[in-house]
């Protein structure tokens, strides 16, 4: 019992000859081990990246050739020119028409829709032409009547001429009087005049028939030029007229056609800066719908008048390259470029 107690007490004794490990030394050892472990991980990751084929992020200075130069970006001539003035405006069409009828009538059919492309002379709509056809038939009948009258007068003229020749022969033999000969001659002259009048009436009847034919043709509304239908303003069953009628229920137009080849840019330039703009000056245009798209354009004309209220001058700008994305009334921003004017 006492032996076991003594052994336990000996184990609890502190050996003062042994140097205790100070906290500072322990901290240094831990930091050294941690730094070594982190360096090993970094070297291992870098080795794996090189084995996988990745290139180092930084190229050593000694590996760059002495004669190497940086690539030069390609800059177009238009981008090199300096912008001397900025303005905003809209896309406009020089050829745009709201097509109507020359006569008042009931719309029987409309053969177009919005977005449809039409050619010059293509039928857009038709009006009820029943009365116009009757008028044309009446004018053609009048021609036949006048021709029949001409034939009747011509027959009577031939008979009067025979009588005149007979009286003239008898007059030489004293078998007819001078009065009979004179009366026969007057009948011939009268019938000749009637024949001329009948022929003139035939020409008048032909002109009337032509007029009724043209009036019948007016009941067919055709496209005045090639373009795209942007608006459809009437439907079958409505009344259309060249001018507005009372009540406001009469249509004055069938549809609106725009010639997309006539699109151009129209901007208002402050009159204080109009000196920076000249005819045939090069322009960069950017639609509000496609701001990153540079559209080459050229100044067509400077309208020689100013707006007193806005103190601006209107400038017409032609679009050099046509594109279906360019639509009428789109907003556009333009930059007038310095340099020589573009060639015509």
XYZ file of C-alpha atoms in Angstrom:
344
model
C 0.000 0.000 0.000
C 2.778 2.404 1.026
C 4.813 1.361 -2.013
C 2.108 2.167 -4.439
C 1.592 5.526 -2.800
C 5.268 6.363 -3.063
C 5.352 5.452 -6.765
C 2.406 7.731 -7.476
C 4.068 10.585 -5.592
C 7.278 10.096 -7.612
C 5.337 10.431 -10.829
C 3.890 13.722 -9.658
C 7.301 15.247 -8.997
C 8.562 17.994 -11.404
C 11.991 17.534 -12.903
C 13.507 21.017 -12.665
C 16.498 20.055 -14.856
C 14.254 19.830 -17.953
C 13.789 23.193 -19.837
C 10.090 24.018 -20.216
C 8.775 24.955 -23.684
C 7.966 28.634 -23.761
C 4.787 29.915 -25.450
C 6.787 32.052 -27.897
C 8.722 29.095 -29.181
C 5.546 27.067 -29.646
C 3.937 29.887 -31.668
C 6.993 30.151 -33.914
C 6.965 26.450 -34.602
C 3.232 26.499 -35.494
C 3.656 29.503 -37.847
C 6.575 27.810 -39.606
C 4.595 24.627 -40.117
C 1.569 26.540 -41.436
C 3.667 28.581 -43.867
C 5.321 25.466 -45.190
C 1.969 23.743 -45.692
C 0.498 26.789 -47.585
C 3.572 27.047 -49.833
C 3.299 23.357 -50.637
C -0.389 23.747 -51.604
C 0.379 26.735 -53.889
C 3.225 24.922 -55.633
C 1.075 21.860 -56.114
C -1.816 23.930 -57.643
C 0.618 25.746 -59.959
C 2.140 22.480 -61.098
C -1.274 21.007 -61.801
C -2.247 24.061 -63.873
C 0.897 23.788 -65.973
C 0.299 20.093 -66.545
C -3.278 20.855 -67.662
C -1.994 23.252 -70.361
C -2.925 26.621 -68.741
C -0.610 29.522 -69.516
C 0.729 31.726 -66.760
C -1.148 35.002 -66.278
C 2.014 37.132 -66.423
C 4.582 36.701 -69.170
C 8.203 37.092 -68.065
C 9.891 40.180 -69.462
C 12.755 38.232 -70.990
C 10.286 36.125 -73.088
C 8.854 39.134 -75.083
C 10.738 39.749 -78.360
C 12.325 43.166 -78.674
C 10.667 43.916 -82.058
C 7.129 42.937 -80.989
C 4.429 45.661 -81.402
C 0.826 45.878 -80.149
C -1.901 45.230 -82.790
C -3.414 48.419 -84.262
C -7.259 48.539 -84.191
C -8.976 49.043 -87.585
C -10.706 52.430 -87.733
C -12.873 53.412 -90.701
C -12.522 56.774 -92.451
C -15.932 57.893 -91.206
C -14.960 57.087 -87.567
C -11.750 59.081 -87.936
C -13.664 62.236 -88.897
C -14.506 64.601 -86.066
C -18.125 65.292 -85.194
C -18.680 69.041 -85.367
C -22.392 69.113 -84.498
C -25.033 66.793 -83.041
C -28.760 67.016 -83.698
C -31.892 64.903 -83.459
C -34.796 64.412 -85.834
C -37.068 61.867 -87.466
C -37.256 59.564 -90.454
C -39.620 61.029 -93.058
C -40.912 59.860 -96.438
C -40.792 62.156 -99.440
C -43.443 60.099 -101.253
C -46.416 59.334 -99.052
C -50.067 59.571 -100.109
C -53.473 58.938 -98.620
C -55.349 57.474 -101.573
C -58.971 58.478 -102.060
C -61.623 58.307 -104.792
C -62.321 61.057 -107.313
C -66.067 60.473 -107.019
C -68.367 59.930 -104.100
C -69.592 56.372 -103.763
C -70.233 53.286 -101.684
C -67.189 51.093 -101.055
C -67.863 47.596 -102.321
C -64.436 46.048 -101.597
C -61.025 46.909 -100.150
C -58.244 44.697 -101.511
C -55.295 45.733 -99.308
C -54.184 45.375 -95.698
C -51.579 47.101 -93.531
C -48.034 46.032 -94.347
C -48.901 44.877 -97.872
C -46.536 45.902 -100.674
C -48.329 47.265 -103.747
C -47.214 48.170 -107.248
C -48.093 51.261 -109.253
C -51.561 50.844 -110.795
C -52.579 47.963 -108.522
C -56.257 47.925 -107.508
C -56.686 49.050 -103.904
C -60.480 49.266 -103.607
C -63.678 49.330 -105.681
C -66.824 51.445 -105.422
C -70.365 50.514 -106.391
C -70.467 51.384 -110.124
C -74.010 50.384 -111.121
C -75.100 53.942 -111.972
C -71.856 54.663 -113.791
C -72.337 51.596 -115.985
C -75.870 52.711 -116.882
C -74.564 56.149 -117.834
C -71.907 54.577 -120.036
C -74.451 52.344 -121.753
C -76.666 55.396 -122.381
C -73.759 57.292 -123.962
C -72.938 54.335 -126.209
C -76.585 54.171 -127.282
C -76.504 57.853 -128.177
C -73.656 57.116 -130.560
C -75.808 54.539 -132.330
C -78.698 57.027 -132.601
C -76.452 59.677 -134.133
C -75.035 57.190 -136.607
C -78.564 56.199 -137.665
C -79.468 59.850 -138.213
C -76.320 60.280 -140.273
C -77.324 57.355 -142.485
C -80.827 58.821 -142.978
C -79.475 62.228 -143.921
C -76.952 60.657 -146.267
C -79.749 58.759 -148.066
C -81.832 61.905 -148.492
C -78.795 63.766 -149.742
C -78.208 61.201 -152.460
C -81.861 61.529 -153.565
C -81.626 65.335 -153.589
C -78.473 65.189 -155.660
C -80.177 62.930 -158.246
C -83.110 65.345 -158.480
C -80.747 68.249 -158.907
C -78.945 66.528 -161.767
C -82.296 65.628 -163.395
C -83.624 69.197 -163.129
C -80.339 70.527 -164.453
C -80.625 68.241 -167.538
C -84.230 69.202 -168.161
C -83.368 72.856 -167.732
C -81.022 72.634 -170.694
C -83.933 71.334 -172.819
C -86.384 73.833 -171.294
C -88.428 71.065 -169.671
C -87.993 72.414 -166.121
C -88.194 75.817 -164.595
C -85.370 77.730 -162.998
C -87.285 77.727 -159.691
C -87.317 73.939 -159.576
C -83.576 73.848 -160.232
C -82.914 76.426 -157.515
C -85.115 74.576 -155.010
C -83.358 71.297 -155.755
C -79.957 72.928 -155.273
C -81.062 74.367 -151.919
C -82.238 70.950 -150.768
C -78.852 69.479 -151.578
C -77.031 72.212 -149.663
C -79.342 71.797 -146.664
C -78.832 68.055 -146.547
C -75.067 68.479 -146.816
C -75.169 70.770 -143.769
C -77.371 68.296 -141.908
C -74.900 65.535 -142.715
C -72.027 67.562 -141.263
C -74.095 68.277 -138.157
C -74.908 64.578 -137.742
C -71.248 63.661 -137.998
C -70.371 66.314 -135.409
C -73.069 64.946 -133.113
C -71.489 61.520 -133.438
C -68.143 62.926 -132.266
C -69.873 64.604 -129.324
C -71.565 61.339 -128.432
C -68.193 59.558 -128.584
C -66.667 62.119 -126.229
C -69.576 61.696 -123.843
C -69.088 57.943 -123.922
C -65.390 58.420 -123.198
C -66.255 60.704 -120.283
C -68.644 58.132 -118.845
C -66.021 55.439 -119.342
C -63.500 57.505 -117.372
C -66.088 58.117 -114.692
C -66.695 54.388 -114.472
C -62.926 53.872 -114.156
C -62.920 56.361 -111.245
C -64.877 53.788 -109.243
C -61.700 51.660 -109.167
C -59.066 53.098 -106.811
C -55.498 52.265 -107.888
C -52.092 52.792 -106.313
C -50.406 55.960 -107.630
C -46.907 54.538 -107.027
C -45.198 51.461 -105.629
C -44.898 51.282 -101.858
C -46.169 49.723 -98.640
C -49.613 50.239 -97.131
C -49.164 51.727 -93.666
C -52.800 52.557 -92.839
C -56.167 51.175 -93.896
C -58.777 53.858 -93.325
C -61.995 52.439 -94.810
C -64.048 49.261 -94.905
C -66.642 47.894 -97.360
C -70.049 49.467 -96.869
C -68.751 52.927 -96.002
C -69.175 56.037 -98.125
C -66.042 57.649 -99.505
C -65.790 61.118 -101.014
C -62.981 63.423 -102.203
C -63.932 65.956 -99.521
C -65.451 65.541 -96.095
C -69.244 65.688 -95.928
C -71.418 66.928 -93.099
C -71.815 64.679 -90.088
C -68.288 63.254 -90.207
C -69.343 59.737 -91.290
C -67.972 60.007 -94.836
C -64.473 58.671 -95.385
C -62.033 60.842 -97.292
C -59.315 58.204 -97.807
C -59.017 54.497 -98.477
C -55.451 53.835 -97.325
C -52.026 55.436 -96.900
C -49.089 54.315 -99.048
C -45.425 55.070 -98.294
C -42.573 54.707 -100.769
C -39.816 53.190 -98.617
C -37.175 54.140 -101.187
C -37.891 57.816 -100.502
C -37.081 57.713 -96.777
C -34.736 60.388 -95.506
C -33.819 62.142 -92.246
C -35.198 65.520 -91.289
C -33.595 67.439 -88.416
C -33.921 70.920 -86.942
C -30.557 72.606 -86.391
C -30.226 75.618 -84.119
C -29.663 78.660 -86.299
C -26.611 79.598 -84.196
C -24.829 76.437 -85.456
C -26.169 76.212 -89.003
C -22.809 77.486 -90.270
C -21.309 74.094 -89.389
C -23.614 72.335 -91.845
C -23.129 72.310 -95.615
C -24.611 70.504 -98.602
C -23.240 66.998 -99.263
C -21.662 66.937 -95.794
C -21.113 63.466 -94.383
C -23.293 62.424 -91.457
C -23.404 59.553 -88.986
C -26.963 58.608 -88.007
C -28.125 56.382 -85.145
C -31.715 55.278 -84.745
C -33.134 55.392 -81.235
C -34.249 51.793 -81.786
C -30.708 50.677 -82.781
C -28.283 53.068 -81.042
C -25.189 50.986 -81.831
C -25.901 50.895 -85.578
C -24.039 53.637 -87.492
C -25.933 54.585 -90.645
C -23.931 56.514 -93.264
C -25.823 59.530 -94.553
C -25.251 62.732 -96.508
C -26.800 66.201 -96.286
C -29.176 66.716 -99.224
C -30.219 70.308 -98.683
C -30.541 73.064 -96.134
C -34.029 74.560 -96.337
C -33.445 78.304 -96.897
C -35.767 79.533 -94.164
C -35.767 79.590 -90.373
C -38.465 78.849 -87.839
C -39.001 82.069 -85.904
C -40.650 80.315 -82.955
C -37.960 77.642 -82.473
C -34.964 79.531 -83.958
C -34.041 76.465 -86.022
C -33.317 75.654 -89.658
C -34.577 72.436 -91.232
C -31.983 70.152 -92.839
C -32.712 67.212 -95.159
C -30.331 64.255 -94.901
C -30.266 61.374 -97.372
C -29.677 57.796 -96.213
C -26.874 56.187 -98.223
C -27.860 52.558 -97.569
C -31.485 51.410 -97.483
C -32.516 48.887 -94.844
C -35.907 47.398 -93.885
C -35.257 48.309 -90.245
C -35.544 51.997 -91.105
C -39.207 52.995 -90.746
C -41.061 56.299 -91.127
C -41.365 58.566 -88.065
C -38.552 56.782 -86.197
C -36.447 58.968 -83.918
C -32.842 59.419 -85.012
C -29.740 61.195 -83.727
C -27.211 62.503 -86.232
C -23.644 63.723 -86.012
C -22.351 66.074 -88.701
C -18.766 65.120 -89.568
C -15.908 67.448 -90.403
C -14.021 67.046 -93.653
C -14.648 67.329 -97.362
C -18.137 66.960 -98.780
C -19.164 63.582 -100.142
C -19.151 63.145 -103.916
C -22.453 62.997 -105.716
